mmCIF file of C-alpha atoms in Angstrom:
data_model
loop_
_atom_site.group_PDB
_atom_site.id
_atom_site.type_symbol
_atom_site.label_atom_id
_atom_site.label_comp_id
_atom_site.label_asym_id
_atom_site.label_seq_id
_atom_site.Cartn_x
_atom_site.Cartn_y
_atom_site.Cartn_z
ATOM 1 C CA UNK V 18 35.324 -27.862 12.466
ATOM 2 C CA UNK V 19 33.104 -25.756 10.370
ATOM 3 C CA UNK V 20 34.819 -23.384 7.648
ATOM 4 C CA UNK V 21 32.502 -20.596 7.382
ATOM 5 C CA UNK V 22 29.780 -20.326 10.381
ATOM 6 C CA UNK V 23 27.309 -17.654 10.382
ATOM 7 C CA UNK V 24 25.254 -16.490 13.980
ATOM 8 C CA UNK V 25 22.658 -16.617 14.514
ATOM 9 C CA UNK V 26 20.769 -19.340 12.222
ATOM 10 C CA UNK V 27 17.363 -17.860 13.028
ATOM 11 C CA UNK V 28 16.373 -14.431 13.407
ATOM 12 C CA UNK V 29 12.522 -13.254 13.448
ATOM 13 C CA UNK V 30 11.635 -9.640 14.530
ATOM 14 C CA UNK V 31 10.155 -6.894 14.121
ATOM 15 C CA UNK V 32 10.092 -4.432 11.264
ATOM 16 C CA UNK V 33 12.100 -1.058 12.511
ATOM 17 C CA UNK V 34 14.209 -2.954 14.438
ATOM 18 C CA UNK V 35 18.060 -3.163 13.976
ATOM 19 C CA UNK V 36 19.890 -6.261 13.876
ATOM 20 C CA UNK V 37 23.578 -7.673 12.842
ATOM 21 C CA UNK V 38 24.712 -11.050 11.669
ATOM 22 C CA UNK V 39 28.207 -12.011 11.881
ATOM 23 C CA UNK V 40 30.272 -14.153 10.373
ATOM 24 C CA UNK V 41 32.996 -16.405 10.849
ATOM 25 C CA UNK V 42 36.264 -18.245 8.309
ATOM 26 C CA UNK V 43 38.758 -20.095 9.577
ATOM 27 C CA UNK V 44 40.186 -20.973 6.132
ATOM 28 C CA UNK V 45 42.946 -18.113 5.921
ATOM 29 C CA UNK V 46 41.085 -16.371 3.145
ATOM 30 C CA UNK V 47 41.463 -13.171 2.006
ATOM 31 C CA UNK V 48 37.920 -12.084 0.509
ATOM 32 C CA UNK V 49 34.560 -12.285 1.760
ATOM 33 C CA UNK V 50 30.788 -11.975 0.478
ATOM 34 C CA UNK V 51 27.502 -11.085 1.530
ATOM 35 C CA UNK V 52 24.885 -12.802 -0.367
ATOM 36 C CA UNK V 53 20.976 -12.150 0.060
ATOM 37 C CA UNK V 54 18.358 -15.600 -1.331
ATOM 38 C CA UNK V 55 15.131 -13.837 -1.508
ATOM 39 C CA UNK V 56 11.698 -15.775 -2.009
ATOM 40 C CA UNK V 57 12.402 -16.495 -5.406
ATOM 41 C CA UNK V 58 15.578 -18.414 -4.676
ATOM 42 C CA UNK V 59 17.948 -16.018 -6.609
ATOM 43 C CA UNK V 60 21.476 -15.744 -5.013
ATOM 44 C CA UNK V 61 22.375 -12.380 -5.309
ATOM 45 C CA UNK V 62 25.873 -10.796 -4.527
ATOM 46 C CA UNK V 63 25.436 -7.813 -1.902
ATOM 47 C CA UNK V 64 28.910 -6.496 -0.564
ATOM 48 C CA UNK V 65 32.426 -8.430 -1.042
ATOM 49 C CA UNK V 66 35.666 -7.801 1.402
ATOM 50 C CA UNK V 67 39.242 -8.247 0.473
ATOM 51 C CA UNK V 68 41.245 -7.763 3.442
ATOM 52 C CA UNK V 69 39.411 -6.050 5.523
ATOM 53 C CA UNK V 70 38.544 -3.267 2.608
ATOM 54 C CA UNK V 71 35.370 -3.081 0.548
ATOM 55 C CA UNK V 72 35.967 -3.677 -2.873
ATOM 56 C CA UNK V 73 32.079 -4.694 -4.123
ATOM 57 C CA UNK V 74 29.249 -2.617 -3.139
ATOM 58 C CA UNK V 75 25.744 -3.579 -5.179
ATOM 59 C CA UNK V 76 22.633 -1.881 -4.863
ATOM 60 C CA UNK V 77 21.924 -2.173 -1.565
ATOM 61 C CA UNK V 78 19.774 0.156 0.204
ATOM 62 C CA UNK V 79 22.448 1.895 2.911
ATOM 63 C CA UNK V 80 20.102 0.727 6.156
ATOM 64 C CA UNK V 81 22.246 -2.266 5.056
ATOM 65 C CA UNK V 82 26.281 -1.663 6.725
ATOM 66 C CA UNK V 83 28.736 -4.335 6.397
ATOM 67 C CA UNK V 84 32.073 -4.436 8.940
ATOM 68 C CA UNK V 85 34.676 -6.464 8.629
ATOM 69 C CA UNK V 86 36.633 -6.138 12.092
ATOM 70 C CA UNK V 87 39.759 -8.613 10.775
ATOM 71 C CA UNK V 88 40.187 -11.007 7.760
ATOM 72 C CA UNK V 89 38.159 -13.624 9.599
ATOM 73 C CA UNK V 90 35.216 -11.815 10.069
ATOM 74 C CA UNK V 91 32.688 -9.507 7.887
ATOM 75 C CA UNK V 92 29.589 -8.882 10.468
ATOM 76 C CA UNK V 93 26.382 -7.271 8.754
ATOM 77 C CA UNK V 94 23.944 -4.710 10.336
ATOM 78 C CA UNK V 95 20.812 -3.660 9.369
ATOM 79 C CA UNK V 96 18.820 -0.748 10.228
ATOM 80 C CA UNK V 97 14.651 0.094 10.166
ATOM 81 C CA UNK V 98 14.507 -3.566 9.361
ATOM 82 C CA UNK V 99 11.628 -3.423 6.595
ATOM 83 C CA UNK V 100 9.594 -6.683 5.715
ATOM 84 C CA UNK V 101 11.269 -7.284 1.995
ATOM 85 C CA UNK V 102 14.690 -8.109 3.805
ATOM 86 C CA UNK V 103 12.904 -10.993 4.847
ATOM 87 C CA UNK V 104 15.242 -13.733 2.838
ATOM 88 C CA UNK V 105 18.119 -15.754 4.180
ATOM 89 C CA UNK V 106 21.846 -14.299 3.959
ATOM 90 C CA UNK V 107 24.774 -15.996 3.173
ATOM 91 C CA UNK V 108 28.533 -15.050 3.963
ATOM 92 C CA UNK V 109 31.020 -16.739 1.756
ATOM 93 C CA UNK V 110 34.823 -16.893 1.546
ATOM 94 C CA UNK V 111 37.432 -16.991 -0.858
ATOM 95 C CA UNK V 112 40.998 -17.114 -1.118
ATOM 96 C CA UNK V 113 42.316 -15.071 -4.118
ATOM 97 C CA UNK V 114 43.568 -17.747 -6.605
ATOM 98 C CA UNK V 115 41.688 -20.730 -5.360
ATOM 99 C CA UNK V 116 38.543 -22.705 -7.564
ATOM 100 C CA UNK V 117 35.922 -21.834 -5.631
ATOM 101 C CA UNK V 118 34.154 -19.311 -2.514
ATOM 102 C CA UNK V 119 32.595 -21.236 0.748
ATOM 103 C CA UNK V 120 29.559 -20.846 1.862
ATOM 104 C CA UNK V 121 28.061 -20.708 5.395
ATOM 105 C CA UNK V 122 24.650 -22.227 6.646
ATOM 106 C CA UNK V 123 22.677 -19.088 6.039
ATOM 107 C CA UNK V 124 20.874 -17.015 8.443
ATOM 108 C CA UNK V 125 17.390 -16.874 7.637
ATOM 109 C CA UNK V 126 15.581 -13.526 8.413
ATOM 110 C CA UNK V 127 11.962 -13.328 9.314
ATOM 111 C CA UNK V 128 10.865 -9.352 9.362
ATOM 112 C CA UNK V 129 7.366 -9.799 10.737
ATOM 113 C CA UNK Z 29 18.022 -8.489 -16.025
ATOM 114 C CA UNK Z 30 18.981 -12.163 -15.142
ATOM 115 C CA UNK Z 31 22.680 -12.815 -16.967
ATOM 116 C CA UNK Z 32 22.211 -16.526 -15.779
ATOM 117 C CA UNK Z 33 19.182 -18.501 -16.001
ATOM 118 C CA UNK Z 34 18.011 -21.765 -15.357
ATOM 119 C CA UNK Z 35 15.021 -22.425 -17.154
ATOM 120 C CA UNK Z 36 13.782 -25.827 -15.379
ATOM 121 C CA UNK Z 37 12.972 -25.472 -12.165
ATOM 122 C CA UNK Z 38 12.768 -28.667 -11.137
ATOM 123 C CA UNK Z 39 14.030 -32.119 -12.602
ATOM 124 C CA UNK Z 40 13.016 -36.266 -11.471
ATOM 125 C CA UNK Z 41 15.423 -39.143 -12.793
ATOM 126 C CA UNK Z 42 15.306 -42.792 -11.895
ATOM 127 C CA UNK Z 43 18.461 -43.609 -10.124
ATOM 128 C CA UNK Z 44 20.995 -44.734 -12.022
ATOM 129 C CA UNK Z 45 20.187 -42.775 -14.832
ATOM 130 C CA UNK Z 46 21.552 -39.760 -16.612
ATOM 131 C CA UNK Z 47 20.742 -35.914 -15.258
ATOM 132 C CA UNK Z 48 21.360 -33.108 -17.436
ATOM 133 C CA UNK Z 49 20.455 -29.887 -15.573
ATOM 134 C CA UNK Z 50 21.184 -26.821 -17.911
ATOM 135 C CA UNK Z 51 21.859 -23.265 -17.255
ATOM 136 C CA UNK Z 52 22.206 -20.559 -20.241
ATOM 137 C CA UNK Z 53 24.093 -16.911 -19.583
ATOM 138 C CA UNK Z 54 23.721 -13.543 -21.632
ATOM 139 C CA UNK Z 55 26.830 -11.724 -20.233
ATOM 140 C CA UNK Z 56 29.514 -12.754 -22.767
ATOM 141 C CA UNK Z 57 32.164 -11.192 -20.276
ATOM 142 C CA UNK Z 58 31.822 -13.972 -17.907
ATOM 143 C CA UNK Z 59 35.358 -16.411 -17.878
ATOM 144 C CA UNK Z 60 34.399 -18.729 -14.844
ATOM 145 C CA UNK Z 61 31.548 -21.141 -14.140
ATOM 146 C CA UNK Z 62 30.479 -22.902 -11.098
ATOM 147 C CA UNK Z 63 27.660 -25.724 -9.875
ATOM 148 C CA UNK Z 64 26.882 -25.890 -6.067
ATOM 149 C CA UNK Z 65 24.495 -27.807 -4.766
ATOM 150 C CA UNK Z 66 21.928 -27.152 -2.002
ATOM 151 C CA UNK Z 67 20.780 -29.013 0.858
ATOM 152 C CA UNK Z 68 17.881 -27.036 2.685
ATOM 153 C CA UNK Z 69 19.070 -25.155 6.015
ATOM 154 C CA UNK Z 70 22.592 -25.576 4.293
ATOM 155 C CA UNK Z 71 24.927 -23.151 2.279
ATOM 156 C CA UNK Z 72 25.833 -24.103 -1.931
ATOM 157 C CA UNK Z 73 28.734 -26.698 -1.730
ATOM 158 C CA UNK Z 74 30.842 -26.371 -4.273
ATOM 159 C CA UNK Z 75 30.533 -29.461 -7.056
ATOM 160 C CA UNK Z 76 32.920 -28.550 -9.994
ATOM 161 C CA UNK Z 77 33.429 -26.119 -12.271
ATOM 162 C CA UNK Z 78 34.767 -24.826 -15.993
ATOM 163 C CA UNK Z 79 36.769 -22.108 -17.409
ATOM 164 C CA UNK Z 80 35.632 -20.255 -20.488
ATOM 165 C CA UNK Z 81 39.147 -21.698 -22.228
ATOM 166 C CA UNK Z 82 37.696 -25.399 -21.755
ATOM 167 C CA UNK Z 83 34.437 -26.797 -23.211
ATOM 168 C CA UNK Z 84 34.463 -29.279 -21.157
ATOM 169 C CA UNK Z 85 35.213 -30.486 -17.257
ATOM 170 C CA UNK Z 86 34.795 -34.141 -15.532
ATOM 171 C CA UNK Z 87 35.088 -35.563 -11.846
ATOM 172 C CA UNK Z 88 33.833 -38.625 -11.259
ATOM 173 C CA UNK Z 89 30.052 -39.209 -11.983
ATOM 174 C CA UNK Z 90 29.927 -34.965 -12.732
ATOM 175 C CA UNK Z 91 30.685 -33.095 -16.266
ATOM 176 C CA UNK Z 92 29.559 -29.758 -17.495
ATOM 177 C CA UNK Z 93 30.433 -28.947 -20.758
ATOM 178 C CA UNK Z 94 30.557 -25.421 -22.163
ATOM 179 C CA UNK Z 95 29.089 -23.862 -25.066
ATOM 180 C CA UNK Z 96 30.480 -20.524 -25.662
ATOM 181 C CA UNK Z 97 28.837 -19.662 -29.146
ATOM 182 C CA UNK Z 98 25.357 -20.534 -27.558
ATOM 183 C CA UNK Z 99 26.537 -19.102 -24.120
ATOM 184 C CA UNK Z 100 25.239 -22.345 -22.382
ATOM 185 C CA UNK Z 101 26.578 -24.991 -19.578
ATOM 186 C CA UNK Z 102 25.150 -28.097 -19.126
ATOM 187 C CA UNK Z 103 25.672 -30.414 -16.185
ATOM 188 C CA UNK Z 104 25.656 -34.211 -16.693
ATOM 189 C CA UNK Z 105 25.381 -36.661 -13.700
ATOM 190 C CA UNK Z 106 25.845 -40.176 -14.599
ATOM 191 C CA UNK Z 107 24.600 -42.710 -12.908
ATOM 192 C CA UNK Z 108 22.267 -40.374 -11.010
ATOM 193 C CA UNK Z 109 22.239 -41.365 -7.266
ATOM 194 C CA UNK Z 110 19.296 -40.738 -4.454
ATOM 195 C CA UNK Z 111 21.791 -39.140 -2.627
ATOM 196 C CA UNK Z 112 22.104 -36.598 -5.653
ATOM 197 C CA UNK Z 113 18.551 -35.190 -4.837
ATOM 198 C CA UNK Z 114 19.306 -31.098 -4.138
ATOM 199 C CA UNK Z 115 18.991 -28.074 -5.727
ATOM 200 C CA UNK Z 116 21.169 -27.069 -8.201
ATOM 201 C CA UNK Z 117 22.522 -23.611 -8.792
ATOM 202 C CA UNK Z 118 24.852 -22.451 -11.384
ATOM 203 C CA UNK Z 119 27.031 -19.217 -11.361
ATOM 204 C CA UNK Z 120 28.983 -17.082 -13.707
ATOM 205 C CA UNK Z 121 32.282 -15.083 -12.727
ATOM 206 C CA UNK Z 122 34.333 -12.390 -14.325
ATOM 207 C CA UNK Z 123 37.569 -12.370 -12.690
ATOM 208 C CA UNK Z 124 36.951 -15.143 -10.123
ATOM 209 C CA UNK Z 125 35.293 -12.346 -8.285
ATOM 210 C CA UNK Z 126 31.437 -12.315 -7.230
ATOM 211 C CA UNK Z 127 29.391 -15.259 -8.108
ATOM 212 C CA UNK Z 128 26.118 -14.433 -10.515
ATOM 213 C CA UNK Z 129 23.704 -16.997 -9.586
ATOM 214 C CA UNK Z 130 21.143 -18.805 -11.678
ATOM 215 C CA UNK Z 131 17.681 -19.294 -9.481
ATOM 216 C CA UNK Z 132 18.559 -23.109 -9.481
ATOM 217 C CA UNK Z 133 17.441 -26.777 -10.551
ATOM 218 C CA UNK Z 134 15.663 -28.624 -7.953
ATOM 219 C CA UNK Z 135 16.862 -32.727 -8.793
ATOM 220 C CA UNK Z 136 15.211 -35.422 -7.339
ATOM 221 C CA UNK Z 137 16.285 -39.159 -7.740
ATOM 222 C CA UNK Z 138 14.192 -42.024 -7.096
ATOM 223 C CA UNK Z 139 14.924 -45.086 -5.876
#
């Protein structure tokens, strides 16, 4: 019964092509993150949702769009897909209050 | 600008040993931080964690300790386990809100 699941796993495709990874919590929480791991293995914090409203935006080129339909989902969709968004993406979740967010699987994004 | 670093990349211990992984921050606003560990193909699991109040945190074979004056965390893992082999990330919060990430710690334990 997995907590946070991301879809798909794999993606490889062109660049200039748009795509969208969603993502899934079943925990009841009320916030969740998009992280990007790029090839030098940082984590780095790209949007954050707190009931369905975006409350943490970084520096994130806008061909990136995050929706978050319901609580229990915060999809991402990408635009002119360039070869630097190459990198796997993590959703997370996090109940206001609580120790710690969850993590997904990743999706891992190959922009050939 | 990396507020949270982790200047080993990579760490071996016999099993049954101690591993220390450490992790140093320059953002003196930070209150919360956090260890996950990494499996490949697998999202950061949570492994414990320490408020800015404490110096120090324990849970069974884990224990950071906190250094605010030097703005450093250490990890401890005693006895160190094959099973323990990962990478190691640690993150900084302000406001239990996003997670700052350091670019991790790979451990390995031999046998």
């Amino acid at each position: 019964d997995t907590a946070v699941s991301q879809t798909p796993k794999y993606l490889v495709t062109q660049m200039g092509n748009d795509k969208s990874i969603k993502c899934e919590q079943n925990l009841g929480h009320d916030t969740m993150y998009w992280y990007k791991q790029d090839s030098k293995k940082f984590l780095k914090i790209m949007f954050s949702y707190n009931n369905k409203e975006l409350i943490i935006n970084e520096t994130v080129p806008n061909r990136f769009s995050p929706k978050s339909p319901d609580k229990a989902h915060l999809n991402l969709h990408i635009n002119s897909l360039e070869l630097g968004d190459s990198a796997v993406y993590f959703c997370a979740s996090f109940e206001t209050g609580e120790e710690t967010q969850y993590f997904g699987p990743g999706t891992r994004l190959l922009v050939l | 600008d990396q507020q949270v670093k982790q200047n080993s990349p990579s760490l071996s211990v016999q099993e049954g040993r101690i591993s220390i992984l450490n992790c140093d921050y320059t953002n003196s606003m930070f209150d919360y931080f956090l260890w996950y560990k990494k499996y490949p193909a697998e999202g950061p699991t949570f492994l414990i964690s320490i408020s800015s109040i404490k110096d120090k945190n324990e849970d069974g074979r884990f224990t950071v300790f906190l250094n605010k004056s030097a703005k450093h965390l250490s990890l401890h893992i005693v006895p160190s386990q094959p099973g323990d082999s990962a990478v190691y990330f640690c993150a900084a919060t302000t406001g239990r809100r996003a997670l700052t990430f350091g670019s991790g710690t790979r451990l390995q334990v031999q046998p």
